[in-house]
């Protein structure tokens, strides 16, 4: 169990607090850019640009905190419905950030992956994504997943299509389909289970993010708007995660006394 270290008040012995494992895989719904800009009397895209610094802070923190995977929701499959001007600034920003950050991520041992249906993007952008992924593919310190044109339902349907294909070609029988075989076709397949989902911007919803992966994730919501997110806020979320009792369907007593 992950919990608060016990307090050895009645003994003279020094009891080392049990090391806290911390989350292996954290995902963030980076929300609130538009409102942050509007509060400052600026146009919404000013907030998207400001949000890039928060992405850097999140990556920095994840590396320091030994988080193995960080999955950031950058653009949802529904975000295409926004005004054309905003969508095009977001695409441009994605391009610029890939140009300016890919080498730095590589130098810092970060493996970059983009999850989502990138076929809808401009071919030059897709090429840039593939190049950055190939350059960083052997890095081990942190896997940084950028969810772009991503939808949780798309992810599930996509996995179902691959499984259906295996059945159609006879490689797999319907009876062999189970949660484990299905999971291997989800976009985050090779990563640790999602432990913690953070959403900034004050809304308490998933907005079609990692639907399959959220099954047993701990959820942390904060009113902080994404451009104001920093390492301290990330630390608060991790501290909160570290004192939760994750029961996975068991009772609290079972966790405290294994075998009971
Ligand atoms: C999140 O911030 C960024 C994207 C969805 C691309 P928003 O742009 O949704 O900001 P708010 O929620 O309107 O303030
Ligand atoms: C979720 O934020 C998507 C991203 C952060 C990329 P939205 O702003 O699109 O979510 P809703 O529309 O408020 O649910
Ligand atoms: Mg929003």
PDB file of C-alpha atoms and ligand atoms in Angstrom:
ATOM      1  CA  UNK A   1       0.000   0.000   0.000  1.00  0.00           C
ATOM      2  CA  UNK A   2       1.107   3.530  -0.618  1.00  0.00           C
ATOM      3  CA  UNK A   3       0.309   5.678   2.364  1.00  0.00           C
ATOM      4  CA  UNK A   4       1.548   8.175   4.875  1.00  0.00           C
ATOM      5  CA  UNK A   5       4.632   6.949   6.742  1.00  0.00           C
ATOM      6  CA  UNK A   6       3.587   5.786  10.226  1.00  0.00           C
ATOM      7  CA  UNK A   7       4.454   7.980  13.174  1.00  0.00           C
ATOM      8  CA  UNK A   8       6.706   6.245  15.716  1.00  0.00           C
ATOM      9  CA  UNK A   9       5.674   8.532  18.594  1.00  0.00           C
ATOM     10  CA  UNK A  10       5.958   5.928  21.410  1.00  0.00           C
ATOM     11  CA  UNK A  11       9.407   4.551  20.674  1.00  0.00           C
ATOM     12  CA  UNK A  12      12.861   6.021  20.985  1.00  0.00           C
ATOM     13  CA  UNK A  13      13.989   4.176  17.872  1.00  0.00           C
ATOM     14  CA  UNK A  14      14.249   6.172  14.699  1.00  0.00           C
ATOM     15  CA  UNK A  15      11.909   4.664  12.183  1.00  0.00           C
ATOM     16  CA  UNK A  16      12.724   5.469   8.593  1.00  0.00           C
ATOM     17  CA  UNK A  17       9.576   6.401   6.704  1.00  0.00           C
ATOM     18  CA  UNK A  18       8.697   3.782   4.116  1.00  0.00           C
ATOM     19  CA  UNK A  19       9.822   4.986   0.708  1.00  0.00           C
ATOM     20  CA  UNK A  20       6.878   6.340  -1.224  1.00  0.00           C
ATOM     21  CA  UNK A  21       6.638   4.744  -4.651  1.00  0.00           C
ATOM     22  CA  UNK A  22       5.005   7.662  -6.478  1.00  0.00           C
ATOM     23  CA  UNK A  23       3.171   7.390  -9.782  1.00  0.00           C
ATOM     24  CA  UNK A  24       4.839   5.662 -12.757  1.00  0.00           C
ATOM     25  CA  UNK A  25       2.521   7.057 -15.389  1.00  0.00           C
ATOM     26  CA  UNK A  26       0.911  10.484 -15.156  1.00  0.00           C
ATOM     27  CA  UNK A  27      -1.412  12.055 -17.713  1.00  0.00           C
ATOM     28  CA  UNK A  28      -2.430  15.707 -17.836  1.00  0.00           C
ATOM     29  CA  UNK A  29      -5.405  17.420 -19.453  1.00  0.00           C
ATOM     30  CA  UNK A  30      -3.769  20.799 -20.044  1.00  0.00           C
ATOM     31  CA  UNK A  31      -6.865  22.986 -19.875  1.00  0.00           C
ATOM     32  CA  UNK A  32      -7.484  26.685 -19.298  1.00  0.00           C
ATOM     33  CA  UNK A  33      -5.253  28.427 -21.841  1.00  0.00           C
ATOM     34  CA  UNK A  34      -8.067  30.452 -23.409  1.00  0.00           C
ATOM     35  CA  UNK A  35      -9.486  31.667 -20.106  1.00  0.00           C
ATOM     36  CA  UNK A  36      -6.006  32.552 -18.840  1.00  0.00           C
ATOM     37  CA  UNK A  37      -5.465  34.792 -21.864  1.00  0.00           C
ATOM     38  CA  UNK A  38      -8.940  36.324 -21.708  1.00  0.00           C
ATOM     39  CA  UNK A  39      -8.431  37.216 -18.042  1.00  0.00           C
ATOM     40  CA  UNK A  40      -5.442  39.228 -19.170  1.00  0.00           C
ATOM     41  CA  UNK A  41      -7.472  40.921 -21.932  1.00  0.00           C
ATOM     42  CA  UNK A  42      -5.611  38.984 -24.643  1.00  0.00           C
ATOM     43  CA  UNK A  43      -6.800  36.673 -27.401  1.00  0.00           C
ATOM     44  CA  UNK A  44      -7.104  32.956 -26.621  1.00  0.00           C
ATOM     45  CA  UNK A  45      -4.071  31.920 -28.658  1.00  0.00           C
ATOM     46  CA  UNK A  46      -1.847  34.012 -26.358  1.00  0.00           C
ATOM     47  CA  UNK A  47      -2.710  31.438 -23.691  1.00  0.00           C
ATOM     48  CA  UNK A  48      -1.720  28.520 -25.921  1.00  0.00           C
ATOM     49  CA  UNK A  49       1.664  30.113 -26.515  1.00  0.00           C
ATOM     50  CA  UNK A  50       2.140  30.751 -22.788  1.00  0.00           C
ATOM     51  CA  UNK A  51       1.213  27.119 -22.074  1.00  0.00           C
ATOM     52  CA  UNK A  52       4.392  25.860 -23.752  1.00  0.00           C
ATOM     53  CA  UNK A  53       6.456  26.926 -20.725  1.00  0.00           C
ATOM     54  CA  UNK A  54       4.177  24.840 -18.482  1.00  0.00           C
ATOM     55  CA  UNK A  55       4.827  21.828 -20.713  1.00  0.00           C
ATOM     56  CA  UNK A  56       8.551  22.339 -20.156  1.00  0.00           C
ATOM     57  CA  UNK A  57       7.977  22.560 -16.389  1.00  0.00           C
ATOM     58  CA  UNK A  58       5.908  19.358 -16.424  1.00  0.00           C
ATOM     59  CA  UNK A  59       8.625  17.463 -18.307  1.00  0.00           C
ATOM     60  CA  UNK A  60      11.310  18.825 -15.973  1.00  0.00           C
ATOM     61  CA  UNK A  61       9.347  17.719 -12.937  1.00  0.00           C
ATOM     62  CA  UNK A  62       8.572  14.285 -14.374  1.00  0.00           C
ATOM     63  CA  UNK A  63      12.282  13.627 -14.983  1.00  0.00           C
ATOM     64  CA  UNK A  64      13.216  14.728 -11.468  1.00  0.00           C
ATOM     65  CA  UNK A  65      10.417  12.711  -9.867  1.00  0.00           C
ATOM     66  CA  UNK A  66      11.380   9.521 -11.741  1.00  0.00           C
ATOM     67  CA  UNK A  67       8.040   9.314 -13.458  1.00  0.00           C
ATOM     68  CA  UNK A  68       8.417   6.835 -16.317  1.00  0.00           C
ATOM     69  CA  UNK A  69       5.668   8.097 -18.604  1.00  0.00           C
ATOM     70  CA  UNK A  70       4.011  11.460 -18.999  1.00  0.00           C
ATOM     71  CA  UNK A  71       1.036  11.713 -21.359  1.00  0.00           C
ATOM     72  CA  UNK A  72      -0.109  15.234 -22.249  1.00  0.00           C
ATOM     73  CA  UNK A  73      -3.434  16.050 -23.925  1.00  0.00           C
ATOM     74  CA  UNK A  74      -2.492  18.695 -26.473  1.00  0.00           C
ATOM     75  CA  UNK A  75      -5.328  18.544 -29.014  1.00  0.00           C
ATOM     76  CA  UNK A  76      -8.494  16.475 -28.892  1.00  0.00           C
ATOM     77  CA  UNK A  77     -10.382  14.967 -31.800  1.00  0.00           C
ATOM     78  CA  UNK A  78     -13.140  17.457 -30.925  1.00  0.00           C
ATOM     79  CA  UNK A  79     -10.852  20.514 -30.940  1.00  0.00           C
ATOM     80  CA  UNK A  80     -11.078  20.702 -34.777  1.00  0.00           C
ATOM     81  CA  UNK A  81     -14.495  22.289 -34.206  1.00  0.00           C
ATOM     82  CA  UNK A  82     -12.849  25.441 -32.814  1.00  0.00           C
ATOM     83  CA  UNK A  83     -12.516  28.591 -34.952  1.00  0.00           C
ATOM     84  CA  UNK A  84     -10.211  27.958 -37.914  1.00  0.00           C
ATOM     85  CA  UNK A  85      -7.800  30.675 -36.795  1.00  0.00           C
ATOM     86  CA  UNK A  86      -7.324  29.056 -33.368  1.00  0.00           C
ATOM     87  CA  UNK A  87      -6.814  25.584 -34.886  1.00  0.00           C
ATOM     88  CA  UNK A  88      -4.209  26.913 -37.281  1.00  0.00           C
ATOM     89  CA  UNK A  89      -2.293  28.672 -34.481  1.00  0.00           C
ATOM     90  CA  UNK A  90      -2.313  25.412 -32.512  1.00  0.00           C
ATOM     91  CA  UNK A  91      -0.905  23.479 -35.494  1.00  0.00           C
ATOM     92  CA  UNK A  92       1.736  26.137 -36.055  1.00  0.00           C
ATOM     93  CA  UNK A  93       2.669  25.995 -32.392  1.00  0.00           C
ATOM     94  CA  UNK A  94       2.996  22.211 -32.511  1.00  0.00           C
ATOM     95  CA  UNK A  95       5.373  22.644 -35.468  1.00  0.00           C
ATOM     96  CA  UNK A  96       7.434  25.311 -33.703  1.00  0.00           C
ATOM     97  CA  UNK A  97       7.682  23.336 -30.487  1.00  0.00           C
ATOM     98  CA  UNK A  98       8.834  20.229 -32.364  1.00  0.00           C
ATOM     99  CA  UNK A  99      11.533  22.340 -34.043  1.00  0.00           C
ATOM    100  CA  UNK A 100      12.728  23.951 -30.862  1.00  0.00           C
ATOM    101  CA  UNK A 101      12.362  21.104 -28.348  1.00  0.00           C
ATOM    102  CA  UNK A 102      13.076  17.775 -30.081  1.00  0.00           C
ATOM    103  CA  UNK A 103      16.868  18.024 -29.752  1.00  0.00           C
ATOM    104  CA  UNK A 104      16.671  19.198 -26.157  1.00  0.00           C
ATOM    105  CA  UNK A 105      14.344  16.311 -25.243  1.00  0.00           C
ATOM    106  CA  UNK A 106      16.763  13.909 -26.918  1.00  0.00           C
ATOM    107  CA  UNK A 107      19.712  15.333 -24.990  1.00  0.00           C
ATOM    108  CA  UNK A 108      17.751  14.876 -21.769  1.00  0.00           C
ATOM    109  CA  UNK A 109      17.031  11.201 -22.422  1.00  0.00           C
ATOM    110  CA  UNK A 110      13.344  11.712 -23.203  1.00  0.00           C
ATOM    111  CA  UNK A 111      11.578   9.452 -25.672  1.00  0.00           C
ATOM    112  CA  UNK A 112       8.917  11.367 -27.585  1.00  0.00           C
ATOM    113  CA  UNK A 113       5.808   9.705 -28.927  1.00  0.00           C
ATOM    114  CA  UNK A 114       2.708  11.173 -30.468  1.00  0.00           C
ATOM    115  CA  UNK A 115      -0.535   9.289 -29.855  1.00  0.00           C
ATOM    116  CA  UNK A 116      -3.692  10.017 -31.810  1.00  0.00           C
ATOM    117  CA  UNK A 117      -4.798   9.996 -35.429  1.00  0.00           C
ATOM    118  CA  UNK A 118      -1.975  11.992 -37.024  1.00  0.00           C
ATOM    119  CA  UNK A 119      -3.225  11.147 -40.528  1.00  0.00           C
ATOM    120  CA  UNK A 120      -5.345  14.310 -40.332  1.00  0.00           C
ATOM    121  CA  UNK A 121      -2.240  16.518 -39.984  1.00  0.00           C
ATOM    122  CA  UNK A 122      -0.264  18.222 -42.709  1.00  0.00           C
ATOM    123  CA  UNK A 123       2.229  15.741 -44.218  1.00  0.00           C
ATOM    124  CA  UNK A 124       5.216  17.955 -43.310  1.00  0.00           C
ATOM    125  CA  UNK A 125       4.122  17.962 -39.673  1.00  0.00           C
ATOM    126  CA  UNK A 126       3.698  14.174 -39.723  1.00  0.00           C
ATOM    127  CA  UNK A 127       7.210  13.837 -41.160  1.00  0.00           C
ATOM    128  CA  UNK A 128       8.590  16.034 -38.380  1.00  0.00           C
ATOM    129  CA  UNK A 129       6.757  13.954 -35.752  1.00  0.00           C
ATOM    130  CA  UNK A 130       8.119  10.684 -37.174  1.00  0.00           C
ATOM    131  CA  UNK A 131      11.660  12.091 -37.305  1.00  0.00           C
ATOM    132  CA  UNK A 132      11.537  13.229 -33.662  1.00  0.00           C
ATOM    133  CA  UNK A 133      10.103   9.857 -32.614  1.00  0.00           C
ATOM    134  CA  UNK A 134      12.838   7.987 -34.496  1.00  0.00           C
ATOM    135  CA  UNK A 135      15.615  10.193 -33.091  1.00  0.00           C
ATOM    136  CA  UNK A 136      14.484   9.651 -29.492  1.00  0.00           C
ATOM    137  CA  UNK A 137      13.303   6.042 -29.684  1.00  0.00           C
ATOM    138  CA  UNK A 138      16.109   4.518 -27.614  1.00  0.00           C
ATOM    139  CA  UNK A 139      15.904   7.044 -24.785  1.00  0.00           C
ATOM    140  CA  UNK A 140      15.069   5.560 -21.403  1.00  0.00           C
ATOM    141  CA  UNK A 141      14.656   8.345 -18.852  1.00  0.00           C
ATOM    142  CA  UNK A 142      11.077   9.348 -19.607  1.00  0.00           C
ATOM    143  CA  UNK A 143       8.474   8.553 -22.246  1.00  0.00           C
ATOM    144  CA  UNK A 144       6.675  11.744 -23.223  1.00  0.00           C
ATOM    145  CA  UNK A 145       3.431  11.028 -25.062  1.00  0.00           C
ATOM    146  CA  UNK A 146       1.781  13.921 -26.768  1.00  0.00           C
ATOM    147  CA  UNK A 147      -1.877  13.186 -27.442  1.00  0.00           C
ATOM    148  CA  UNK A 148      -2.717  15.056 -30.625  1.00  0.00           C
ATOM    149  CA  UNK A 149      -5.944  14.571 -32.564  1.00  0.00           C
ATOM    150  CA  UNK A 150      -6.562  12.060 -29.828  1.00  0.00           C
ATOM    151  CA  UNK A 151      -9.887  10.742 -28.579  1.00  0.00           C
ATOM    152  CA  UNK A 152     -10.379   7.974 -26.031  1.00  0.00           C
ATOM    153  CA  UNK A 153     -13.192   6.490 -28.096  1.00  0.00           C
ATOM    154  CA  UNK A 154     -11.025   6.593 -31.223  1.00  0.00           C
ATOM    155  CA  UNK A 155      -8.315   4.716 -29.298  1.00  0.00           C
ATOM    156  CA  UNK A 156     -10.751   1.953 -28.295  1.00  0.00           C
ATOM    157  CA  UNK A 157     -12.293   1.681 -31.774  1.00  0.00           C
ATOM    158  CA  UNK A 158      -8.823   1.568 -33.302  1.00  0.00           C
ATOM    159  CA  UNK A 159      -7.794  -1.292 -31.005  1.00  0.00           C
ATOM    160  CA  UNK A 160     -11.052  -3.107 -31.820  1.00  0.00           C
ATOM    161  CA  UNK A 161     -10.292  -2.802 -35.545  1.00  0.00           C
ATOM    162  CA  UNK A 162      -6.833  -4.360 -35.117  1.00  0.00           C
ATOM    163  CA  UNK A 163      -8.282  -7.204 -33.061  1.00  0.00           C
ATOM    164  CA  UNK A 164     -11.040  -7.727 -35.650  1.00  0.00           C
ATOM    165  CA  UNK A 165      -8.382  -7.867 -38.362  1.00  0.00           C
ATOM    166  CA  UNK A 166      -6.494 -10.574 -36.448  1.00  0.00           C
ATOM    167  CA  UNK A 167      -9.704 -12.575 -36.145  1.00  0.00           C
ATOM    168  CA  UNK A 168     -10.519 -12.092 -39.828  1.00  0.00           C
ATOM    169  CA  UNK A 169      -7.100 -13.428 -40.881  1.00  0.00           C
ATOM    170  CA  UNK A 170      -7.389 -16.353 -38.482  1.00  0.00           C
ATOM    171  CA  UNK A 171      -4.432 -15.246 -36.310  1.00  0.00           C
ATOM    172  CA  UNK A 172      -6.709 -15.002 -33.310  1.00  0.00           C
ATOM    173  CA  UNK A 173      -9.918 -16.646 -32.130  1.00  0.00           C
ATOM    174  CA  UNK A 174     -12.804 -14.630 -30.701  1.00  0.00           C
ATOM    175  CA  UNK A 175     -12.438 -16.585 -27.450  1.00  0.00           C
ATOM    176  CA  UNK A 176      -8.830 -15.390 -27.148  1.00  0.00           C
ATOM    177  CA  UNK A 177      -9.934 -11.757 -26.885  1.00  0.00           C
ATOM    178  CA  UNK A 178      -9.633 -10.555 -23.329  1.00  0.00           C
ATOM    179  CA  UNK A 179      -8.631  -7.360 -21.542  1.00  0.00           C
ATOM    180  CA  UNK A 180      -4.934  -8.185 -21.797  1.00  0.00           C
ATOM    181  CA  UNK A 181      -4.916  -8.972 -25.504  1.00  0.00           C
ATOM    182  CA  UNK A 182      -7.094  -5.924 -26.164  1.00  0.00           C
ATOM    183  CA  UNK A 183      -4.769  -3.685 -24.103  1.00  0.00           C
ATOM    184  CA  UNK A 184      -1.842  -4.531 -26.343  1.00  0.00           C
ATOM    185  CA  UNK A 185      -3.520  -2.590 -29.162  1.00  0.00           C
ATOM    186  CA  UNK A 186      -4.334   0.558 -27.199  1.00  0.00           C
ATOM    187  CA  UNK A 187      -2.086   3.552 -27.954  1.00  0.00           C
ATOM    188  CA  UNK A 188      -0.356   3.392 -24.559  1.00  0.00           C
ATOM    189  CA  UNK A 189       0.174  -0.387 -24.791  1.00  0.00           C
ATOM    190  CA  UNK A 190       3.830  -0.625 -23.854  1.00  0.00           C
ATOM    191  CA  UNK A 191       3.638   1.888 -21.018  1.00  0.00           C
ATOM    192  CA  UNK A 192       2.921   1.347 -17.321  1.00  0.00           C
ATOM    193  CA  UNK A 193      -0.751   1.492 -16.275  1.00  0.00           C
ATOM    194  CA  UNK A 194      -2.005   5.040 -15.850  1.00  0.00           C
ATOM    195  CA  UNK A 195      -1.648   5.946 -12.162  1.00  0.00           C
ATOM    196  CA  UNK A 196      -2.599   9.596 -11.983  1.00  0.00           C
ATOM    197  CA  UNK A 197      -4.677  11.862 -14.204  1.00  0.00           C
ATOM    198  CA  UNK A 198      -4.388  15.604 -13.563  1.00  0.00           C
ATOM    199  CA  UNK A 199      -6.753  18.160 -15.075  1.00  0.00           C
ATOM    200  CA  UNK A 200      -6.045  21.862 -14.812  1.00  0.00           C
ATOM    201  CA  UNK A 201      -8.564  24.620 -15.568  1.00  0.00           C
ATOM    202  CA  UNK A 202     -11.244  23.729 -13.023  1.00  0.00           C
ATOM    203  CA  UNK A 203     -13.464  21.369 -15.033  1.00  0.00           C
ATOM    204  CA  UNK A 204     -14.239  17.960 -13.561  1.00  0.00           C
ATOM    205  CA  UNK A 205     -14.493  15.843 -16.680  1.00  0.00           C
ATOM    206  CA  UNK A 206     -12.435  13.526 -18.876  1.00  0.00           C
ATOM    207  CA  UNK A 207     -13.317  15.162 -22.242  1.00  0.00           C
ATOM    208  CA  UNK A 208     -12.712  11.942 -24.210  1.00  0.00           C
ATOM    209  CA  UNK A 209      -9.122  11.536 -22.991  1.00  0.00           C
ATOM    210  CA  UNK A 210      -7.716   8.144 -21.912  1.00  0.00           C
ATOM    211  CA  UNK A 211     -11.036   6.328 -21.389  1.00  0.00           C
ATOM    212  CA  UNK A 212      -9.689   2.766 -21.312  1.00  0.00           C
ATOM    213  CA  UNK A 213      -6.595   3.742 -19.327  1.00  0.00           C
ATOM    214  CA  UNK A 214      -8.530   5.693 -16.666  1.00  0.00           C
ATOM    215  CA  UNK A 215     -10.122   2.526 -15.244  1.00  0.00           C
ATOM    216  CA  UNK A 216      -8.099   2.694 -12.023  1.00  0.00           C
ATOM    217  CA  UNK A 217      -6.265   5.994 -12.325  1.00  0.00           C
ATOM    218  CA  UNK A 218      -6.404   8.426  -9.425  1.00  0.00           C
ATOM    219  CA  UNK A 219      -7.954  11.731 -10.513  1.00  0.00           C
ATOM    220  CA  UNK A 220      -6.663  15.139  -9.450  1.00  0.00           C
ATOM    221  CA  UNK A 221      -8.461  18.318 -10.449  1.00  0.00           C
ATOM    222  CA  UNK A 222      -7.108  21.808  -9.913  1.00  0.00           C
ATOM    223  CA  UNK A 223      -8.468  25.270 -10.704  1.00  0.00           C
ATOM    224  CA  UNK A 224      -4.987  26.393 -11.761  1.00  0.00           C
ATOM    225  CA  UNK A 225      -5.130  27.394 -15.435  1.00  0.00           C
ATOM    226  CA  UNK A 226      -2.577  25.580 -17.597  1.00  0.00           C
ATOM    227  CA  UNK A 227      -0.233  28.558 -18.218  1.00  0.00           C
ATOM    228  CA  UNK A 228       0.050  28.928 -14.419  1.00  0.00           C
ATOM    229  CA  UNK A 229       0.900  25.244 -13.930  1.00  0.00           C
ATOM    230  CA  UNK A 230       4.413  24.673 -12.585  1.00  0.00           C
ATOM    231  CA  UNK A 231       6.534  22.168 -10.674  1.00  0.00           C
ATOM    232  CA  UNK A 232       4.915  23.118  -7.332  1.00  0.00           C
ATOM    233  CA  UNK A 233       1.427  22.314  -8.622  1.00  0.00           C
ATOM    234  CA  UNK A 234       2.695  19.038 -10.074  1.00  0.00           C
ATOM    235  CA  UNK A 235       4.264  18.238  -6.683  1.00  0.00           C
ATOM    236  CA  UNK A 236       0.917  18.903  -4.933  1.00  0.00           C
ATOM    237  CA  UNK A 237      -0.796  16.424  -7.250  1.00  0.00           C
ATOM    238  CA  UNK A 238       1.881  13.787  -6.610  1.00  0.00           C
ATOM    239  CA  UNK A 239       1.739  14.381  -2.832  1.00  0.00           C
ATOM    240  CA  UNK A 240      -2.024  13.920  -2.958  1.00  0.00           C
ATOM    241  CA  UNK A 241      -1.596  10.719  -4.992  1.00  0.00           C
ATOM    242  CA  UNK A 242       0.948   9.405  -2.497  1.00  0.00           C
ATOM    243  CA  UNK A 243      -1.473   9.492   0.438  1.00  0.00           C
ATOM    244  CA  UNK A 244      -4.354   7.812  -1.350  1.00  0.00           C
ATOM    245  CA  UNK A 245      -5.201   4.200  -0.699  1.00  0.00           C
ATOM    246  CA  UNK A 246      -5.629   2.448  -4.030  1.00  0.00           C
ATOM    247  CA  UNK A 247      -7.850  -0.507  -3.317  1.00  0.00           C
ATOM    248  CA  UNK A 248      -8.506  -1.911  -6.816  1.00  0.00           C
ATOM    249  CA  UNK A 249     -11.736  -3.449  -5.546  1.00  0.00           C
ATOM    250  CA  UNK A 250     -10.286  -4.938  -2.341  1.00  0.00           C
ATOM    251  CA  UNK A 251     -11.145  -3.796   1.174  1.00  0.00           C
ATOM    252  CA  UNK A 252      -8.809  -1.529   3.115  1.00  0.00           C
ATOM    253  CA  UNK A 253      -8.224  -4.379   5.607  1.00  0.00           C
ATOM    254  CA  UNK A 254      -7.126  -6.744   2.858  1.00  0.00           C
ATOM    255  CA  UNK A 255      -4.500  -4.246   1.790  1.00  0.00           C
ATOM    256  CA  UNK A 256      -3.204  -3.815   5.323  1.00  0.00           C
ATOM    257  CA  UNK A 257      -3.134  -7.562   6.026  1.00  0.00           C
ATOM    258  CA  UNK A 258      -2.402  -9.414   2.815  1.00  0.00           C
ATOM    259  CA  UNK A 259      -4.048 -12.836   2.743  1.00  0.00           C
ATOM    260  CA  UNK A 260      -6.919 -11.770   5.045  1.00  0.00           C
TER     261      UNK A 260
HETATM  262  C1  LIG B   1      -6.595  23.814 -23.468  1.00  0.00           C
HETATM  263  O1  LIG B   1      -6.996  25.097 -23.168  1.00  0.00           O
HETATM  264  C2  LIG B   1      -5.821  23.713 -24.752  1.00  0.00           C
HETATM  265  C3  LIG B   1      -6.530  23.031 -25.835  1.00  0.00           C
HETATM  266  C4  LIG B   1      -7.691  22.478 -25.753  1.00  0.00           C
HETATM  267  C5  LIG B   1      -5.853  22.976 -27.110  1.00  0.00           C
HETATM  268  P1  LIG B   1      -8.359  25.692 -23.755  1.00  0.00           P
HETATM  269  O2  LIG B   1      -8.062  26.316 -25.073  1.00  0.00           O
HETATM  270  O3  LIG B   1      -9.413  24.672 -23.775  1.00  0.00           O
HETATM  271  O4  LIG B   1      -8.679  26.823 -22.713  1.00  0.00           O
HETATM  272  P2  LIG B   1     -10.100  27.146 -22.066  1.00  0.00           P
HETATM  273  O5  LIG B   1     -10.604  25.885 -21.439  1.00  0.00           O
HETATM  274  O6  LIG B   1     -10.987  27.591 -23.187  1.00  0.00           O
HETATM  275  O7  LIG B   1      -9.808  28.207 -21.078  1.00  0.00           O
HETATM  276  C1  LIG B   2      -9.623  19.034 -23.387  1.00  0.00           C
HETATM  277  O1  LIG B   2      -9.921  20.373 -23.194  1.00  0.00           O
HETATM  278  C2  LIG B   2      -8.649  18.880 -24.522  1.00  0.00           C
HETATM  279  C3  LIG B   2      -7.289  19.353 -24.284  1.00  0.00           C
HETATM  280  C4  LIG B   2      -6.836  19.858 -23.166  1.00  0.00           C
HETATM  281  C5  LIG B   2      -6.379  19.221 -25.382  1.00  0.00           C
HETATM  282  P1  LIG B   2     -11.221  21.041 -23.844  1.00  0.00           P
HETATM  283  O2  LIG B   2     -11.192  22.459 -23.459  1.00  0.00           O
HETATM  284  O3  LIG B   2     -11.282  20.728 -25.297  1.00  0.00           O
HETATM  285  O4  LIG B   2     -12.391  20.256 -23.109  1.00  0.00           O
HETATM  286  P2  LIG B   2     -13.926  20.638 -22.933  1.00  0.00           P
HETATM  287  O5  LIG B   2     -14.432  21.030 -24.287  1.00  0.00           O
HETATM  288  O6  LIG B   2     -13.993  21.785 -21.973  1.00  0.00           O
HETATM  289  O7  LIG B   2     -14.568  19.417 -22.369  1.00  0.00           O
HETATM  290 MG1  LIG B   3     -10.802  24.083 -22.419  1.00  0.00          MG
END
